[in-house]
Structure formats: structure tokens, C-alpha cells
N, CA, C and O atoms as a DFTB+ gen file, in Angstrom:
612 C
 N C O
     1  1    -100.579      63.832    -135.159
     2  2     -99.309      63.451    -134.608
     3  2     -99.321      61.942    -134.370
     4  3    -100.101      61.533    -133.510
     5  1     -98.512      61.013    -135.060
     6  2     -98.185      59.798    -134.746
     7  2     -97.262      59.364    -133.696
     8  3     -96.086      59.721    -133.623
     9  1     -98.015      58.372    -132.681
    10  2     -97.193      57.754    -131.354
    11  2     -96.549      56.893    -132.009
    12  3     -97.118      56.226    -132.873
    13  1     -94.955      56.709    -131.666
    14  2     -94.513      56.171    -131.661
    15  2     -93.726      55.222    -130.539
    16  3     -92.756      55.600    -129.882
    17  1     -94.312      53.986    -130.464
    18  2     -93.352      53.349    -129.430
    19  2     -91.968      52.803    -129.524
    20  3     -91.526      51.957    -130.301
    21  1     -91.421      53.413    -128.642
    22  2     -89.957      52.909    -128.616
    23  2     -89.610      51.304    -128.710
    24  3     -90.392      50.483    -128.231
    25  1     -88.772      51.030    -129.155
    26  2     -88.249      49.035    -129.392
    27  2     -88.450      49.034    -128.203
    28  3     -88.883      49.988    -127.558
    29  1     -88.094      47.734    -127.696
    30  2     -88.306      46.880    -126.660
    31  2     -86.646      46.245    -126.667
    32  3     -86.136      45.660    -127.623
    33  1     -86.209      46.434    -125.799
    34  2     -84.456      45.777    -126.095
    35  2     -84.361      44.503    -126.685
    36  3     -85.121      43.561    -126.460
    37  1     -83.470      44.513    -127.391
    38  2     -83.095      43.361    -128.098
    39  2     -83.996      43.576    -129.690
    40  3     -83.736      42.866    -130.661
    41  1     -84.713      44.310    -129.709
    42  2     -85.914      44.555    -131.008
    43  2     -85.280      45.965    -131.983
    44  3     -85.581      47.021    -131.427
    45  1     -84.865      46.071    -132.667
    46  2     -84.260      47.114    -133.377
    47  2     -85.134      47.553    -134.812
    48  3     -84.370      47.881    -135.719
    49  1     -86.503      47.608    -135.144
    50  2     -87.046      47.732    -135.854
    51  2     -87.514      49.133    -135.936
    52  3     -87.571      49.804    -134.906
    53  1     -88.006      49.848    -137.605
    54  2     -88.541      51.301    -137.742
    55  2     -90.034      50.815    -137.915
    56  3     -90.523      49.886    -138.557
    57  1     -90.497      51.653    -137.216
    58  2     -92.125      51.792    -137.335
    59  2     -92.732      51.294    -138.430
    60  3     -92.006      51.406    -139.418
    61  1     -93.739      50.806    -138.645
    62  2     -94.575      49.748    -139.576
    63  2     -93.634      48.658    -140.329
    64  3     -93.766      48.208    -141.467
    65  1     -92.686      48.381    -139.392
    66  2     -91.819      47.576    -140.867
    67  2     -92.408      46.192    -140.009
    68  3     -92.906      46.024    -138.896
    69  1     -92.068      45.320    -141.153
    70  2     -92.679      43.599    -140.961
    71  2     -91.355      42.935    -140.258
    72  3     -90.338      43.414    -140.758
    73  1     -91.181      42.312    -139.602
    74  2     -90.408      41.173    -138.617
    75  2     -90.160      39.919    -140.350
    76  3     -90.907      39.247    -141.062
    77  1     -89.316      40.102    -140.316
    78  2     -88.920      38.778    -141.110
    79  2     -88.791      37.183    -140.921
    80  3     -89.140      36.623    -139.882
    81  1     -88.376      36.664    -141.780
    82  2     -88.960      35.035    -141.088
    83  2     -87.824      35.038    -140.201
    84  3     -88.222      34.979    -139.038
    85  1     -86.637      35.081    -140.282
    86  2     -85.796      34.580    -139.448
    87  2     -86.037      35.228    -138.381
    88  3     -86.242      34.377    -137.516
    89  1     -86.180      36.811    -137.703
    90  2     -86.268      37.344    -136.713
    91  2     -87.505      36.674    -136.121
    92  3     -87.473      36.378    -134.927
    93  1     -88.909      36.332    -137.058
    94  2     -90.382      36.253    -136.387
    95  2     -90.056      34.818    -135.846
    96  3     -90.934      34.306    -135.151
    97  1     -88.685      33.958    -136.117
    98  2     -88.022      32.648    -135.780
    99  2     -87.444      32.396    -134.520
   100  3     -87.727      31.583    -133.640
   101  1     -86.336      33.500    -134.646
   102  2     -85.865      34.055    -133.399
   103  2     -86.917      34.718    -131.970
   104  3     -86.854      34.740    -130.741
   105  1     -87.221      34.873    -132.324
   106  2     -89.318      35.697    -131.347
   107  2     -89.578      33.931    -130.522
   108  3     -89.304      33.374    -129.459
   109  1     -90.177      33.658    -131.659
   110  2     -90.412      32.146    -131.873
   111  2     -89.482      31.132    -130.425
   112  3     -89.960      30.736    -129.362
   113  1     -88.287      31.004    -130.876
   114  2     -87.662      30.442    -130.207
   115  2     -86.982      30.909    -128.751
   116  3     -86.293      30.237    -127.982
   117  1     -87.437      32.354    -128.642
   118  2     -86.902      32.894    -127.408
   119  2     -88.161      32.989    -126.344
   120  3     -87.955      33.070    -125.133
   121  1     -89.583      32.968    -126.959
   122  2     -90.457      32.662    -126.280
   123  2     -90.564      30.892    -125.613
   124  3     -90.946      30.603    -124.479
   125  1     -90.212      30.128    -126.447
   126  2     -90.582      28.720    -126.354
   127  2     -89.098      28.246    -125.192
   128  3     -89.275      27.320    -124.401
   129  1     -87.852      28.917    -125.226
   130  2     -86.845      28.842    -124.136
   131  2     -87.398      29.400    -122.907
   132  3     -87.021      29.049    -121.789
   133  1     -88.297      30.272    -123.130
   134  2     -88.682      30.785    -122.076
   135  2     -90.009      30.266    -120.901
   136  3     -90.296      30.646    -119.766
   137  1     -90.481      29.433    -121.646
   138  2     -91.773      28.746    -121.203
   139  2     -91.248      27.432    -121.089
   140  3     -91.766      26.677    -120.266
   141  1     -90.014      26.924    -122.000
   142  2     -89.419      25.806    -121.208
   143  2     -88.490      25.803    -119.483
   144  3     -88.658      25.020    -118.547
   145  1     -87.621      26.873    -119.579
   146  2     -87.677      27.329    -118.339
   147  2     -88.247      27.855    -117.318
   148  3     -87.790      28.148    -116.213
   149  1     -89.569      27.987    -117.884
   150  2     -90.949      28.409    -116.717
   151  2     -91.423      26.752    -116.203
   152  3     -91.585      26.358    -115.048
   153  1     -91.525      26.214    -117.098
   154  2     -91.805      24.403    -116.849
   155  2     -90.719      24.092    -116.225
   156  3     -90.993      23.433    -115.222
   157  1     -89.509      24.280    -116.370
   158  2     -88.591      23.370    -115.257
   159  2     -88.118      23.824    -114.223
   160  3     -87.293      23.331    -113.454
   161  1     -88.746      24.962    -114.196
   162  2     -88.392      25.686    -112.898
   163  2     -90.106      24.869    -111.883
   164  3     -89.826      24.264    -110.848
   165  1     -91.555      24.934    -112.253
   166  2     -92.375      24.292    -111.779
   167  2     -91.995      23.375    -111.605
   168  3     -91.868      23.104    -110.411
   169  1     -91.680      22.585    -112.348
   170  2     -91.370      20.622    -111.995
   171  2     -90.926      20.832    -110.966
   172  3     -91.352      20.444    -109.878
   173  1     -89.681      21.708    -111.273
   174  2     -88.573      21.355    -110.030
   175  2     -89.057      21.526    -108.535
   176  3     -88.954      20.771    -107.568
   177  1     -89.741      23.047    -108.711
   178  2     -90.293      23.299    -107.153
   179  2     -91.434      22.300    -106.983
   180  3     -91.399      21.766    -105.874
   181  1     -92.473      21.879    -107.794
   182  2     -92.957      20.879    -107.826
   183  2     -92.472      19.600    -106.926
   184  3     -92.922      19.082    -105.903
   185  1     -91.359      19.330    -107.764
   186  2     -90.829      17.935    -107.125
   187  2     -90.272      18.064    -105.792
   188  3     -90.202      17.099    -105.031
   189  1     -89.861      19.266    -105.479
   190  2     -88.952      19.712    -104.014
   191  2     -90.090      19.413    -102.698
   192  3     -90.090      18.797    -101.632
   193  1     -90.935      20.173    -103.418
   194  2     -92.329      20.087    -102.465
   195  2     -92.578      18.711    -102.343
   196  3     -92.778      18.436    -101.159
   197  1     -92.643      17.795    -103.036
   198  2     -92.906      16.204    -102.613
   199  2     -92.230      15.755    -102.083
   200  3     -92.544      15.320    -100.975
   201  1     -90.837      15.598    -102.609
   202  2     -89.838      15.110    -101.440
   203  2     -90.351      15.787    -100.397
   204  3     -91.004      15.113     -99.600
   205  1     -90.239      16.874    -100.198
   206  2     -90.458      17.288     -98.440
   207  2     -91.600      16.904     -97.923
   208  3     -91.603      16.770     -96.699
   209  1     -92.861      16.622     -98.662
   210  2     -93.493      16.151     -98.051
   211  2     -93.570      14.508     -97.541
   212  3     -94.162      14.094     -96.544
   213  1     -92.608      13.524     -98.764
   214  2     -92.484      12.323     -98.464
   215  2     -91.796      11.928     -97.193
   216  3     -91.815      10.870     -96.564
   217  1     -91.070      13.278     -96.949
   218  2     -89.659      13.114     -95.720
   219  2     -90.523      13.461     -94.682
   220  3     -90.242      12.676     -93.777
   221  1     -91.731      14.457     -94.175
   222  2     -91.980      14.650     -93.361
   223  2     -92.740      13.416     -92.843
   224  3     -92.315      12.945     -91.788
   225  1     -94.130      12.631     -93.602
   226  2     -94.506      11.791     -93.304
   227  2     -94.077      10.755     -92.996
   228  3     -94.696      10.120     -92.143
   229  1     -92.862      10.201     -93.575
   230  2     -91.990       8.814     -93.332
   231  2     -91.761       9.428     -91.650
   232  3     -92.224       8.681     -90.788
   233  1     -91.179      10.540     -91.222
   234  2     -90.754      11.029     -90.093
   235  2     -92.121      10.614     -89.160
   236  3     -92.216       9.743     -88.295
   237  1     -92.905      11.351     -89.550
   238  2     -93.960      11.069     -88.956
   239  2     -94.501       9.577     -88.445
   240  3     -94.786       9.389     -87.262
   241  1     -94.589       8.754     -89.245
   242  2     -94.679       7.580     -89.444
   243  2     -93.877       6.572     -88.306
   244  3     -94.437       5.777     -87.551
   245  1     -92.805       6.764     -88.376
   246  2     -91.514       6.319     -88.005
   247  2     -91.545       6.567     -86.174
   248  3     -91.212       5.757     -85.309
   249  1     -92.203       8.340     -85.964
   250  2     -92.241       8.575     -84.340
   251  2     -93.043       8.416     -84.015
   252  3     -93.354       8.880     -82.918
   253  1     -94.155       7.445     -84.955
   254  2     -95.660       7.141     -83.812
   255  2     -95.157       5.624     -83.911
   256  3     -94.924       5.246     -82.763
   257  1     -94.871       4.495     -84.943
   258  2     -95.014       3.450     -84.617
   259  2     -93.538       3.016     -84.924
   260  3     -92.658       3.644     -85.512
   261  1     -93.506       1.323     -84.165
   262  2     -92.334       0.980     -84.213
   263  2     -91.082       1.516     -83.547
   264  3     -89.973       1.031     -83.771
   265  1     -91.265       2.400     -82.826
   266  2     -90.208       3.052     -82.055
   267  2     -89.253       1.933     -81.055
   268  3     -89.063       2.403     -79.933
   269  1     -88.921       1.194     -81.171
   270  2     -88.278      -0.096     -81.006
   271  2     -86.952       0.340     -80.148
   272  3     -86.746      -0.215     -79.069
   273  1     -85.936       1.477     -80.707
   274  2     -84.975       1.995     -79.635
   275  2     -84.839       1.912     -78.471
   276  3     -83.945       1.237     -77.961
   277  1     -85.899       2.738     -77.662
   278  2     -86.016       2.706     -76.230
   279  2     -85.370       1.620     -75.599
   280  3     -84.367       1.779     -74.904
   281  1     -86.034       0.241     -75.862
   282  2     -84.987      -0.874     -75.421
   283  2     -84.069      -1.436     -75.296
   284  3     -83.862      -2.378     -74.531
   285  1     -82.976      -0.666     -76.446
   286  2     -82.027      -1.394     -77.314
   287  2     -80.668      -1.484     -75.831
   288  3     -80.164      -0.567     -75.182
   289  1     -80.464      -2.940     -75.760
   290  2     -79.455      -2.547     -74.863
   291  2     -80.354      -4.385     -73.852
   292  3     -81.534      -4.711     -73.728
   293  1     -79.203      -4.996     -73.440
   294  2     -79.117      -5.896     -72.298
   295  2     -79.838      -5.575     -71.153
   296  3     -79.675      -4.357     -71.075
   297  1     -80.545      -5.919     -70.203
   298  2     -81.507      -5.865     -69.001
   299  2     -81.165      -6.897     -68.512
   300  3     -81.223      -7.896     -69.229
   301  1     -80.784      -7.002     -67.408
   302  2     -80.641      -8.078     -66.181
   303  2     -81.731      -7.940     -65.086
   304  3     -81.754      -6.931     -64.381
   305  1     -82.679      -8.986     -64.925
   306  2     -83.599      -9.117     -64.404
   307  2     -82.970      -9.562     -62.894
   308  3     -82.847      -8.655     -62.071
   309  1     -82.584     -10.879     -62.526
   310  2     -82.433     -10.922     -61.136
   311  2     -81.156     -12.044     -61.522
   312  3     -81.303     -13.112     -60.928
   313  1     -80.081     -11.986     -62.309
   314  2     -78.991     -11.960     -61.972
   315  2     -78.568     -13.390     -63.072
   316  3     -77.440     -13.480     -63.557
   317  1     -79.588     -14.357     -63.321
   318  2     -79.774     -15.375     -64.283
   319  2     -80.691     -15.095     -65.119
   320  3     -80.619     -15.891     -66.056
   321  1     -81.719     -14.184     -65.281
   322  2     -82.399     -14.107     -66.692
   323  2     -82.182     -12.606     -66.869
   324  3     -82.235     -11.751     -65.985
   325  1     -81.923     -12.432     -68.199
   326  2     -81.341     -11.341     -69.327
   327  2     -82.376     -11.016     -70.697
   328  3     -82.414     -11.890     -71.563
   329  1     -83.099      -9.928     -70.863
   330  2     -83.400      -9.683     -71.894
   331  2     -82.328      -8.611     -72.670
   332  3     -81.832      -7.532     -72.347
   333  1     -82.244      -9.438     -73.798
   334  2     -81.509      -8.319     -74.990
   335  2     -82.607      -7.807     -76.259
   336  3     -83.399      -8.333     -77.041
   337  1     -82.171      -6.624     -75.961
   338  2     -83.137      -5.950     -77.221
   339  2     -82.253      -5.056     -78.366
   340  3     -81.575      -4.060     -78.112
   341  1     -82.474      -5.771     -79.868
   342  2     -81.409      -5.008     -80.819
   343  2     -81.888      -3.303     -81.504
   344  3     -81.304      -2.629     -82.352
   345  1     -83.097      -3.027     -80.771
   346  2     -83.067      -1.887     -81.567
   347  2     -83.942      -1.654     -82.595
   348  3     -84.308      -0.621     -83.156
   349  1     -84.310      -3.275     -82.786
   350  2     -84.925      -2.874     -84.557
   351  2     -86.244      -4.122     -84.520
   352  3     -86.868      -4.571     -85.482
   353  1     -86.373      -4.446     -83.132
   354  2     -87.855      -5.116     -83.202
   355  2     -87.378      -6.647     -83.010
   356  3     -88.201      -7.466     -83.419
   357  1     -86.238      -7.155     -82.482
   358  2     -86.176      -8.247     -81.961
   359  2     -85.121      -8.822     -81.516
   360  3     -84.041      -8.467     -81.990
   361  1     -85.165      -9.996     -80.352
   362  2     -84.085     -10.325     -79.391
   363  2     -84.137     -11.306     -78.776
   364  3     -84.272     -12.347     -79.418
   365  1     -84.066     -11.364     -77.562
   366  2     -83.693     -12.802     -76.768
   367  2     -83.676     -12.570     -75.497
   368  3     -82.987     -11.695     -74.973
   369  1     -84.630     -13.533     -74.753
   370  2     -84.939     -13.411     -73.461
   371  2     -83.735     -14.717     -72.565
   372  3     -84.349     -15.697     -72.144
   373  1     -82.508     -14.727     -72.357
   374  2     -81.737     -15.584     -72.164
   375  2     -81.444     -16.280     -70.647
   376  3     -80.807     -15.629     -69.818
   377  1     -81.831     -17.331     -70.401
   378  2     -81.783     -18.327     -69.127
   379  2     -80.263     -18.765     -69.046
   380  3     -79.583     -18.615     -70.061
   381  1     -79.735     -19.254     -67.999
   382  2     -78.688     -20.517     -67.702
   383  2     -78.912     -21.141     -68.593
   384  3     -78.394     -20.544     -69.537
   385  1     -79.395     -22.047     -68.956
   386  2     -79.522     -22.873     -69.653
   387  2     -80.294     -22.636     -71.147
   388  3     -79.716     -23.083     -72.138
   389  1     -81.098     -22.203     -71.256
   390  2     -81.786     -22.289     -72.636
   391  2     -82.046     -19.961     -72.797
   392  3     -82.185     -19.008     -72.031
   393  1     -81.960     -20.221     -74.258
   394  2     -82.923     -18.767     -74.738
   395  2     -83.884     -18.817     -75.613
   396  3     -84.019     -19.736     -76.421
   397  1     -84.599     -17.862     -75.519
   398  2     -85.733     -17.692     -76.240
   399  2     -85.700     -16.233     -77.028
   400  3     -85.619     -15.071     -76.630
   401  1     -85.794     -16.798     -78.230
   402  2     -85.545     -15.353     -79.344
   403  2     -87.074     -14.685     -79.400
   404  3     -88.001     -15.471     -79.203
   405  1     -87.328     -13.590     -79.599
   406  2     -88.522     -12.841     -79.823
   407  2     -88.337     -11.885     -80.743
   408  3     -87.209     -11.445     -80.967
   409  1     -89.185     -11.547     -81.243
   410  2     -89.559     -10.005     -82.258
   411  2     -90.773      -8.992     -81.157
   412  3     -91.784      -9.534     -80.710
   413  1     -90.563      -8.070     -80.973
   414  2     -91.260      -6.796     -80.508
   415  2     -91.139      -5.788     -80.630
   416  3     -90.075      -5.212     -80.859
   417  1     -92.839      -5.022     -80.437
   418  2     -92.876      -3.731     -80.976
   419  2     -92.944      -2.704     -79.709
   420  3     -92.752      -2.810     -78.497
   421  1     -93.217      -1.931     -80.370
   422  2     -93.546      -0.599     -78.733
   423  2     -94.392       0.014     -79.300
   424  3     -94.412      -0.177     -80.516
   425  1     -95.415       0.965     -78.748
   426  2     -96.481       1.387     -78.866
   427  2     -96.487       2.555     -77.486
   428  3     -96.591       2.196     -76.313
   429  1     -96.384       3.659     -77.836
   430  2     -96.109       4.256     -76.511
   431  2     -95.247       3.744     -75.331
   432  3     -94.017       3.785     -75.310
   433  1     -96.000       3.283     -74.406
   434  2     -95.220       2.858     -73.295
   435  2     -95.955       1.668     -73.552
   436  3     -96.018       1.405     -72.351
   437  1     -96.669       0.562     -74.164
   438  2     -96.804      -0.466     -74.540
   439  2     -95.782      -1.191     -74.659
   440  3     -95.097      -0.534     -75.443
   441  1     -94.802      -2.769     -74.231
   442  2     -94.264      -3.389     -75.252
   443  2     -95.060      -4.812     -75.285
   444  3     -95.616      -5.487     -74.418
   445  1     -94.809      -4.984     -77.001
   446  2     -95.462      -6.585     -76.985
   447  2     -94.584      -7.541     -77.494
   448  3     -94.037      -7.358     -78.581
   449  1     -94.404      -8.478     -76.867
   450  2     -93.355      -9.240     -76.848
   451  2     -93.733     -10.874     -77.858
   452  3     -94.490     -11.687     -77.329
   453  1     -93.166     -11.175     -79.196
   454  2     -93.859     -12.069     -79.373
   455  2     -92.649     -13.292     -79.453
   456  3     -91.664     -13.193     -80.185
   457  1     -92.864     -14.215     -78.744
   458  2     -92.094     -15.079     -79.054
   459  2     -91.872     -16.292     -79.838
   460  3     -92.764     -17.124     -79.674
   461  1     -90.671     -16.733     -80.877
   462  2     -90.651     -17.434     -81.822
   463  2     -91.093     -18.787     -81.694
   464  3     -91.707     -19.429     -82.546
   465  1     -90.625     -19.281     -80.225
   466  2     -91.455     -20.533     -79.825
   467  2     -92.581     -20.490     -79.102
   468  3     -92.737     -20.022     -77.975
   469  1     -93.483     -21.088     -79.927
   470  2     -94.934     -21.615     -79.014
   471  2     -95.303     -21.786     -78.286
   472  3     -96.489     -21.611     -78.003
   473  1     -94.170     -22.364     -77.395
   474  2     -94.581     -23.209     -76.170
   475  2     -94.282     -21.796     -74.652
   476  3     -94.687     -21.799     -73.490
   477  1     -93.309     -20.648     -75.524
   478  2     -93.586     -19.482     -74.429
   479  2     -94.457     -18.998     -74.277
   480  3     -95.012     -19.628     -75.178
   481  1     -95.468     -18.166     -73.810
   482  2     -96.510     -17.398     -74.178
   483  2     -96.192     -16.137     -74.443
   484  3     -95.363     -15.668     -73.664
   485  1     -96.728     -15.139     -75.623
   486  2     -96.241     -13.996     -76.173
   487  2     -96.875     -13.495     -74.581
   488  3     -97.340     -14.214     -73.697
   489  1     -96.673     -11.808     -74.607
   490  2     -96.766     -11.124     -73.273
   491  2     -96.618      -9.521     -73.768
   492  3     -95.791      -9.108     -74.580
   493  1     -97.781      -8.619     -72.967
   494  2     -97.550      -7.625     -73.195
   495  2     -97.323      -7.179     -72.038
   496  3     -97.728      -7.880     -71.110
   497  1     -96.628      -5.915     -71.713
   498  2     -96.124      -5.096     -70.738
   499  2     -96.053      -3.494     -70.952
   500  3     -95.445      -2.986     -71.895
   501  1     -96.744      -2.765     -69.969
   502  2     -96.144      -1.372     -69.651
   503  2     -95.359      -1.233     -69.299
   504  3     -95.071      -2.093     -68.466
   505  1     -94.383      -0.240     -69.496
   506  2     -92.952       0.090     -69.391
   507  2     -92.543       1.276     -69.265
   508  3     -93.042       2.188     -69.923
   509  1     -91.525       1.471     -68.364
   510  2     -90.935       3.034     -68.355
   511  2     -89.513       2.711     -68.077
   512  3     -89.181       1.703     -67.454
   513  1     -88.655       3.612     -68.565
   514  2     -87.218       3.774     -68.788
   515  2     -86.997       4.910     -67.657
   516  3     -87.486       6.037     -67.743
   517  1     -86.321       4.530     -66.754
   518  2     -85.648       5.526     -65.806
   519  2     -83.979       5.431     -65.547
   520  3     -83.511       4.543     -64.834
   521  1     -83.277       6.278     -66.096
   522  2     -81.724       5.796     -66.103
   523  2     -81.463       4.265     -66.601
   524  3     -81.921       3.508     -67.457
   525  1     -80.619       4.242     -65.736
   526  2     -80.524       2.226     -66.417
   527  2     -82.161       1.470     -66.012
   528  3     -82.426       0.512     -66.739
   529  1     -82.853       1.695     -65.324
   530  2     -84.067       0.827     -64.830
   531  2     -84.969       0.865     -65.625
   532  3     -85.333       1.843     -66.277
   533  1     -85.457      -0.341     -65.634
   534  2     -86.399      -0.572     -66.823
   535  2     -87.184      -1.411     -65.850
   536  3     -86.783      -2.488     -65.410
   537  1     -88.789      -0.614     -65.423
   538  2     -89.871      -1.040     -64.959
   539  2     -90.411      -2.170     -65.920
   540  3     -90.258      -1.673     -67.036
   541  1     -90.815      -3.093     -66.040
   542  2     -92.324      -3.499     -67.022
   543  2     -93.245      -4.246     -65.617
   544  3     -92.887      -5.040     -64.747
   545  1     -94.552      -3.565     -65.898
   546  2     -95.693      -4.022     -65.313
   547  2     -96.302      -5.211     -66.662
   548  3     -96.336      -5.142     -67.890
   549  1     -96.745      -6.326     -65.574
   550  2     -97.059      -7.462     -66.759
   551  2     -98.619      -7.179     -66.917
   552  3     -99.616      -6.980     -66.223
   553  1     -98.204      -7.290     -68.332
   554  2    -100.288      -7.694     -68.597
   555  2    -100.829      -8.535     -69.408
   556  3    -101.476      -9.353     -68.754
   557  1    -100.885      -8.758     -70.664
   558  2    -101.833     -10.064     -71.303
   559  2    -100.834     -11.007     -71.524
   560  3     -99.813     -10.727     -72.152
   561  1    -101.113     -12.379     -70.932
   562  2     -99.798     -13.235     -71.361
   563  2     -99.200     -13.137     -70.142
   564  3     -98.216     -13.539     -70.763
   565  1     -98.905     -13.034     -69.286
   566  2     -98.198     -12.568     -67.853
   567  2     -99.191     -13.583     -66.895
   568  3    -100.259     -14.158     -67.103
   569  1     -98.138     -13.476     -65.591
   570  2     -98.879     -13.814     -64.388
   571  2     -99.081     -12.014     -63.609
   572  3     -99.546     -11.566     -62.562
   573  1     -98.748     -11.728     -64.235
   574  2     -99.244      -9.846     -63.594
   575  2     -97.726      -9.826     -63.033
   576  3     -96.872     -10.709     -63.117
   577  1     -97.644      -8.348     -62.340
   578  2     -96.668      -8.131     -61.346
   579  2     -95.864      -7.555     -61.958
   580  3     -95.910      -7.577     -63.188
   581  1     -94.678      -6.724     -61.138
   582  2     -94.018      -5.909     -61.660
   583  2     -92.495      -5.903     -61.430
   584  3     -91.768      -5.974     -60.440
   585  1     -92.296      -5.775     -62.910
   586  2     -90.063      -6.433     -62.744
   587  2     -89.572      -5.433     -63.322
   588  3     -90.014      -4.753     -64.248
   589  1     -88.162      -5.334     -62.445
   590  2     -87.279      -4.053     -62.702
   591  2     -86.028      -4.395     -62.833
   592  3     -85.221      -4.853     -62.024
   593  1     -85.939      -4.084     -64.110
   594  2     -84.382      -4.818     -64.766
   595  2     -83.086      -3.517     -64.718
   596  3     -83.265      -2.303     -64.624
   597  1     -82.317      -3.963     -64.779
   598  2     -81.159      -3.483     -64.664
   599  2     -80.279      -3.544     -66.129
   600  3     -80.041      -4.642     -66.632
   601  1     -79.746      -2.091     -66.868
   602  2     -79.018      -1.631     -67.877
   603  2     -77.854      -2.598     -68.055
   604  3     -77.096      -2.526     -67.087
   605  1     -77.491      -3.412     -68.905
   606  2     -76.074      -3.721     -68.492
   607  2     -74.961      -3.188     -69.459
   608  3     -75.316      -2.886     -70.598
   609  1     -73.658      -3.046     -69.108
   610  2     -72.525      -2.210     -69.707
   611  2     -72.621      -3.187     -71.133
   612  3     -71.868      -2.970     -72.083
């Protein structure tokens, strides 16, 4: 008794017969569509997976250093000196009479303050944000001591 297996859909052939060139063509080309869409379906999830991983690390990146925000916003110290901070790592410490522009970073509750002219001395400070009040305790670069500025509208 001879087994016979049934076609396979799309295959319409009688037992021992030969596949012709054009059909063994057609085979041919429905396998090779098919392994091209196995490849661009990998790339793709491939590539999805990198972006997400490029997005998580930049994120990452971004909430340990340089966090510069916290400050962003005018401080009135004692009614004639004003620090302004833009948000993005630099500003202006402003007198009656004269200002002094700076670039600074944050580092936790670190800030370091560097200033564009020489003749200020850069200065680092601990800091905490409470409602409008902005503590900084002075430390390298400082005469020490501790100033509490005020939010302004």
C-alpha cells in the first residue's frame, strides 16, 4: 500500500510528478519573500530595541548630571543683590551698580558657580529649595555662612 501525502495549499501536484521550472521559480521566490520579511521584521525590532535603549540612557544621563532647573527663576538675596538662573547652566549675579554673568552646574544638592570674570571668585554651595526659599550654605570660594534668597514673581 502506497502513502500518499496530501498537497500542501497552494501546491496542486499528482504523486511522483516533477515541479517545473516556472513553479520550482515560483517555490524559489515565495521562499526568498519570505526570509526577506523575516529580515525586516528583525531589523526593525532590532532597531526599536536601540532607540529604546538610546532614549532610556540619554534619560538617564540627563537625571544624574546637569540638572540645572531647580534654579531657574530670580532670587533676591537682601533686597540689592539678585541671582538669576536660566535653566540651562547660566546667569547673572546682579548688584546696583554692576553684574556678573556666570555658567553653573548642580550636582545633587551641590551648586558650582563659575564666574566669567576673574576677578570674582568661582564658589561652590549646598543648597535646598523650600517653596520660594532658596538656602545656599557657602563652601569653596566663599567666606562660609549661610544665605536665604527669596523666589521672585
Amino acid at each position: 500500500m502506497q502513502d500518499y501525502q496530501s498537497p500542501r495549499s497552494g501546491e496542486h501536484r499528482q504523486p511522483g510528478r516533477y515541479l517545473s521550472e516556472s513553479e520550482r521559480m515560483a517555490q524559489r521566490n515565495k521562499k526568498k519573500k519570505k526570509k526577506q520579511k523575516q529580515r525586516r521584521m528583525l531589523f526593525g525590532g532590532a532597531a526599536a530595541v536601540l532607540i529604546v535603549i538610546v532614549v532610556v540612557i540619554v534619560l538617564i544621563v540627563k537625571g544624574c548630571f546637569g540638572r540645572t532647573d531647580a534654579l531657574a527663576g530670580t532670587w533676591d538675596f537682601d533686597g540689592t543683590m539678585t541671582y538669576v538662573f536660566d535653566g540651562n547652566g547660566t546667569g547673572v549675579m546682579a548688584l546696583p551698580s554692576i553684574s556678573y554673568d556666570f555658567t553653573y552646574t548642580i550636582d545633587g544638592n551641590t551648586l558650582v558657580i563659575d564666574y566669567s570674570n576673574e576677578s570674582v571668585h568661582d564658589s561652590t554651595y549646598e543648597f535646598t529649595v523650600d517653596g520660594d526659599i532658596l538656602t545656599m550654605v557657602g563652601g569653596e570660594g566663599t567666606v562660609g555662612g549661610t544665605y536665604k534668597l527669596t523666589r521672585q514673581e
